CSV table of N, CA and C in Angstrom, one decimal:
chain,number,residue,atom,x,y,z
L,1,ILE,N,5.9,12.7,21.3
L,1,ILE,CA,5.5,12.0,20.1
L,1,ILE,C,6.7,11.2,19.6
L,2,SER,N,6.4,9.9,19.3
L,2,SER,CA,7.4,9.0,18.8
L,2,SER,C,7.0,8.6,17.4
L,3,LEU,N,8.1,8.3,16.6
L,3,LEU,CA,7.9,7.9,15.2
L,3,LEU,C,8.2,6.5,15.0
L,4,TRP,N,7.5,5.8,14.2
L,4,TRP,CA,7.7,4.4,13.8
L,4,TRP,C,7.6,4.2,12.3
L,5,TRP,N,8.4,3.4,11.7
L,5,TRP,CA,8.3,3.2,10.3
L,5,TRP,C,8.3,1.7,10.0
L,6,ALA,N,7.7,1.4,8.8
L,6,ALA,CA,7.7,0.0,8.4
L,6,ALA,C,7.9,0.0,6.8
L,7,LEU,N,8.3,-1.1,6.3
L,7,LEU,CA,8.5,-1.2,4.9
L,7,LEU,C,7.1,-1.7,4.3
L,8,VAL,N,6.7,-1.1,3.2
L,8,VAL,CA,5.4,-1.5,2.6
L,8,VAL,C,5.6,-1.4,1.1
L,9,VAL,N,4.7,-2.1,0.4
L,9,VAL,CA,4.7,-2.0,-1.1
L,9,VAL,C,3.6,-1.0,-1.4
L,10,LYS,N,4.0,0.1,-2.0
L,10,LYS,CA,3.0,1.2,-2.4
L,10,LYS,C,2.5,0.7,-3.7
L,11,ILE,N,1.1,0.7,-3.8
L,11,ILE,CA,0.5,0.3,-5.0
L,11,ILE,C,0.0,1.5,-5.8
L,12,ALA,N,-0.6,2.4,-5.1
L,12,ALA,CA,-1.1,3.6,-5.9
L,12,ALA,C,-1.4,4.7,-4.9
L,13,ASP,N,-1.3,6.0,-5.4
L,13,ASP,CA,-1.8,7.1,-4.6
L,13,ASP,C,-3.0,7.7,-5.4
L,14,LEU,N,-4.1,7.8,-4.7
L,14,LEU,CA,-5.4,8.3,-5.3
L,14,LEU,C,-5.9,9.5,-4.7
L,15,TYR,N,-6.7,10.2,-5.4
L,15,TYR,CA,-7.2,11.5,-5.0
L,15,TYR,C,-8.5,11.4,-4.1
L,16,PHE,N,-9.3,10.4,-4.3
L,16,PHE,CA,-10.6,10.2,-3.6
L,16,PHE,C,-10.5,8.9,-2.8
L,17,LEU,N,-11.1,9.0,-1.6
L,17,LEU,CA,-11.2,7.9,-0.7
L,17,LEU,C,-12.0,6.8,-1.3
L,18,ASP,N,-13.1,7.2,-1.9
L,18,ASP,CA,-14.0,6.2,-2.5
L,18,ASP,C,-13.2,5.3,-3.6
L,19,SER,N,-12.4,6.0,-4.4
L,19,SER,CA,-11.6,5.3,-5.4
L,19,SER,C,-10.6,4.3,-4.7
L,20,ALA,N,-10.0,4.8,-3.6
L,20,ALA,CA,-9.1,3.9,-2.9
L,20,ALA,C,-9.8,2.7,-2.3
L,21,LYS,N,-11.0,2.9,-1.8
L,21,LYS,CA,-11.7,1.7,-1.2
L,21,LYS,C,-12.1,0.7,-2.3
L,22,ILE,N,-12.5,1.3,-3.5
L,22,ILE,CA,-12.9,0.4,-4.6
L,22,ILE,C,-11.7,-0.4,-5.0
L,23,LEU,N,-10.5,0.2,-5.2
L,23,LEU,CA,-9.3,-0.5,-5.6
L,23,LEU,C,-8.9,-1.5,-4.5
L,24,GLN,N,-9.0,-1.2,-3.2
L,24,GLN,CA,-8.7,-2.1,-2.2
L,24,GLN,C,-9.5,-3.3,-2.2
L,25,LYS,N,-10.8,-3.1,-2.4
L,25,LYS,CA,-11.8,-4.3,-2.5
L,25,LYS,C,-11.5,-5.2,-3.7
L,26,ARG,N,-11.2,-4.5,-4.9
L,26,ARG,CA,-10.9,-5.3,-6.1
L,26,ARG,C,-9.7,-6.1,-5.9
L,27,LEU,N,-8.6,-5.6,-5.3
L,27,LEU,CA,-7.4,-6.3,-5.1
L,27,LEU,C,-7.6,-7.5,-4.2
L,28,GLN,N,-8.5,-7.4,-3.2
L,28,GLN,CA,-8.7,-8.5,-2.3
L,28,GLN,C,-9.6,-9.5,-2.9
L,29,ILE,N,-10.7,-9.1,-3.6
L,29,ILE,CA,-11.7,-10.1,-4.1
L,29,ILE,C,-11.2,-10.7,-5.4
L,30,GLU,N,-10.8,-9.9,-6.4
L,30,GLU,CA,-10.5,-10.4,-7.7
L,30,GLU,C,-9.1,-11.0,-7.9
L,31,TYR,N,-8.2,-10.5,-7.1
L,31,TYR,CA,-6.8,-10.9,-7.2
L,31,TYR,C,-6.2,-11.6,-6.0
L,32,ASN,N,-7.1,-11.8,-5.0
L,32,ASN,CA,-6.7,-12.4,-3.7
L,32,ASN,C,-5.4,-11.9,-3.1
L,33,ILE,N,-5.3,-10.5,-3.2
L,33,ILE,CA,-4.1,-9.8,-2.5
L,33,ILE,C,-4.7,-9.3,-1.2
L,34,LEU,N,-4.2,-9.9,-0.1
L,34,LEU,CA,-4.7,-9.6,1.2
L,34,LEU,C,-3.8,-8.6,1.9
L,35,ASN,N,-4.2,-8.1,3.0
L,35,ASN,CA,-3.4,-7.1,3.8
L,35,ASN,C,-3.1,-5.8,3.0
L,36,VAL,N,-4.1,-5.4,2.3
L,36,VAL,CA,-4.1,-4.1,1.5
L,36,VAL,C,-4.7,-3.0,2.4
L,37,ASN,N,-4.0,-1.9,2.6
L,37,ASN,CA,-4.4,-0.9,3.5
L,37,ASN,C,-4.5,0.5,2.8
L,38,ILE,N,-5.2,1.4,3.4
L,38,ILE,CA,-5.3,2.8,2.9
L,38,ILE,C,-4.8,3.7,4.0
L,39,LYS,N,-3.9,4.7,3.6
L,39,LYS,CA,-3.5,5.7,4.5
L,39,LYS,C,-3.8,7.0,3.9
L,40,LYS,N,-4.4,7.9,4.7
L,40,LYS,CA,-4.6,9.3,4.3
L,40,LYS,C,-3.3,10.0,4.4
L,41,MET,N,-2.8,10.5,3.3
L,41,MET,CA,-1.5,11.2,3.2
L,41,MET,C,-1.7,12.8,3.4
L,42,SER,N,-2.8,13.3,2.8
L,42,SER,CA,-3.1,14.7,3.0
L,42,SER,C,-4.6,14.9,2.7
L,43,LYS,N,-5.1,16.1,2.6
L,43,LYS,CA,-6.5,16.3,2.5
L,43,LYS,C,-7.2,15.5,1.4
L,44,ASN,N,-6.5,15.5,0.2
L,44,ASN,CA,-7.0,14.8,-0.9
L,44,ASN,C,-6.1,13.8,-1.5
L,45,SER,N,-5.4,13.0,-0.7
L,45,SER,CA,-4.4,12.0,-1.2
L,45,SER,C,-4.5,10.8,-0.3
L,46,TYR,N,-4.7,9.7,-0.9
L,46,TYR,CA,-4.9,8.4,-0.2
L,46,TYR,C,-3.9,7.4,-0.8
L,47,ARG,N,-3.1,6.8,0.0
L,47,ARG,CA,-2.1,5.8,-0.5
L,47,ARG,C,-2.7,4.4,-0.2
L,48,ILE,N,-2.6,3.6,-1.3
L,48,ILE,CA,-3.0,2.1,-1.2
L,48,ILE,C,-1.7,1.4,-1.1
L,49,TYR,N,-1.5,0.5,-0.1
L,49,TYR,CA,-0.3,-0.2,0.1
L,49,TYR,C,-0.5,-1.6,0.7
L,50,LYS,N,0.4,-2.4,0.5
L,50,LYS,CA,0.4,-3.8,1.1
L,50,LYS,C,1.5,-3.8,2.2
L,51,GLY,N,1.1,-4.3,3.3
L,51,GLY,CA,2.1,-4.4,4.4
L,51,GLY,C,1.5,-4.0,5.7
L,52,PRO,N,2.3,-3.8,6.7
L,52,PRO,CA,3.8,-3.7,6.7
L,52,PRO,C,4.5,-5.1,6.7
L,53,PHE,N,5.7,-5.1,6.4
L,53,PHE,CA,6.5,-6.3,6.3
L,53,PHE,C,7.7,-6.2,7.3
L,54,ASN,N,8.1,-7.4,7.9
L,54,ASN,CA,9.2,-7.4,8.8
L,54,ASN,C,10.4,-8.2,8.3
L,55,ASN,N,10.3,-8.7,7.1
L,55,ASN,CA,11.5,-9.3,6.5
L,55,ASN,C,11.5,-9.1,5.0
L,56,LEU,N,12.7,-9.2,4.4
L,56,LEU,CA,12.9,-8.9,3.0
L,56,LEU,C,12.2,-10.0,2.1
L,57,ASP,N,12.2,-11.2,2.5
L,57,ASP,CA,11.6,-12.3,1.7
L,57,ASP,C,10.1,-12.1,1.5
L,58,SER,N,9.4,-11.7,2.5
L,58,SER,CA,8.0,-11.5,2.4
L,58,SER,C,7.7,-10.2,1.6
L,59,ILE,N,8.5,-9.2,1.7
L,59,ILE,CA,8.2,-8.0,0.9
L,59,ILE,C,8.6,-8.3,-0.6
L,60,LYS,N,9.6,-9.1,-0.8
L,60,LYS,CA,9.9,-9.5,-2.2
L,60,LYS,C,8.8,-10.2,-2.9
L,61,ARG,N,8.2,-11.2,-2.2
L,61,ARG,CA,7.1,-12.0,-2.7
L,61,ARG,C,5.9,-11.1,-3.0
L,62,ALA,N,5.6,-10.2,-2.1
L,62,ALA,CA,4.4,-9.3,-2.3
L,62,ALA,C,4.7,-8.4,-3.5
L,63,TYR,N,5.9,-7.9,-3.6
L,63,TYR,CA,6.2,-7.0,-4.7
L,63,TYR,C,6.0,-7.7,-6.0
L,64,ASN,N,6.5,-8.9,-6.1
L,64,ASN,CA,6.4,-9.7,-7.3
L,64,ASN,C,5.0,-10.0,-7.7
L,65,ASP,N,4.2,-10.4,-6.7
L,65,ASP,CA,2.7,-10.6,-6.9
L,65,ASP,C,2.0,-9.4,-7.4
L,66,ILE,N,2.3,-8.3,-6.9
L,66,ILE,CA,1.6,-7.0,-7.3
L,66,ILE,C,2.2,-6.6,-8.7
L,67,ASN,N,3.4,-6.8,-8.9
L,67,ASN,CA,4.0,-6.3,-10.1
L,67,ASN,C,3.4,-7.0,-11.4
L,68,LYS,N,2.9,-8.2,-11.2
L,68,LYS,CA,2.3,-9.0,-12.3
L,68,LYS,C,1.0,-8.3,-12.8
L,69,LEU,N,0.4,-7.4,-11.9
L,69,LEU,CA,-0.8,-6.7,-12.3
L,69,LEU,C,-0.6,-5.5,-13.1
L,70,ASN,N,0.7,-5.2,-13.4
L,70,ASN,CA,1.1,-4.1,-14.3
L,70,ASN,C,0.6,-2.7,-13.8
L,71,PHE,N,0.7,-2.4,-12.5
L,71,PHE,CA,0.5,-1.0,-12.0
L,71,PHE,C,1.7,-0.2,-12.4
L,72,GLU,N,1.5,1.1,-12.6
L,72,GLU,CA,2.6,1.9,-13.1
L,72,GLU,C,3.7,2.2,-12.1
L,73,ASN,N,3.4,2.5,-10.9
L,73,ASN,CA,4.4,3.0,-10.0
L,73,ASN,C,4.5,2.3,-8.7
L,74,ILE,N,4.7,1.0,-8.8
L,74,ILE,CA,4.8,0.2,-7.6
L,74,ILE,C,6.2,0.4,-7.0
L,75,GLU,N,6.2,0.7,-5.7
L,75,GLU,CA,7.5,1.0,-5.0
L,75,GLU,C,7.5,0.3,-3.6
L,76,ILE,N,8.7,0.1,-3.2
L,76,ILE,CA,8.9,-0.3,-1.8
L,76,ILE,C,9.3,0.9,-1.1
L,77,ILE,N,8.6,1.3,0.0
L,77,ILE,CA,8.9,2.5,0.7
L,77,ILE,C,8.8,2.4,2.2
L,78,LYS,N,9.3,3.3,2.9
L,78,LYS,CA,9.1,3.4,4.3
L,78,LYS,C,7.8,4.2,4.6
L,79,LEU,N,6.9,3.7,5.4
L,79,LEU,CA,5.7,4.4,5.7
L,79,LEU,C,5.8,4.8,7.2
L,80,TRP,N,5.8,6.1,7.4
L,80,TRP,CA,5.9,6.6,8.8
L,80,TRP,C,4.6,6.8,9.5
L,81,GLU,N,4.6,6.5,10.8
L,81,GLU,CA,3.4,6.6,11.7
L,81,GLU,C,3.9,7.4,12.9
L,82,ARG,N,2.9,8.2,13.4
L,82,ARG,CA,3.2,8.9,14.7
L,82,ARG,C,2.3,8.3,15.8
L,83,PHE,N,2.9,8.2,17.0
L,83,PHE,CA,2.1,7.7,18.1
L,83,PHE,C,2.1,8.7,19.2
C-alpha cells in the first residue's frame, strides 16, 4: 500500500452524505465553485473540499474565493489517499 497526499481547501465536515451532496451542488450551481469533492472520512463523517492543487497560486485563489462565502472553518490541509 502506498500513500499519496495533495493540498486541498477544506470547506466543511458534515455528518450525512445527503447534506454533503446538497452543499456540493449549491456551491457548484449558485456560486460557480467547481472541482468540489466529497471524501468519506469515517462511518458518519464526510469532508467537502476543493482541489487537489499542484501550486500555491491556485490554492490561494481558491481559498480566497471560498473565504468570501463566510464559512466558519475553511482550512488548507493535506488530504491523504491510499492506493
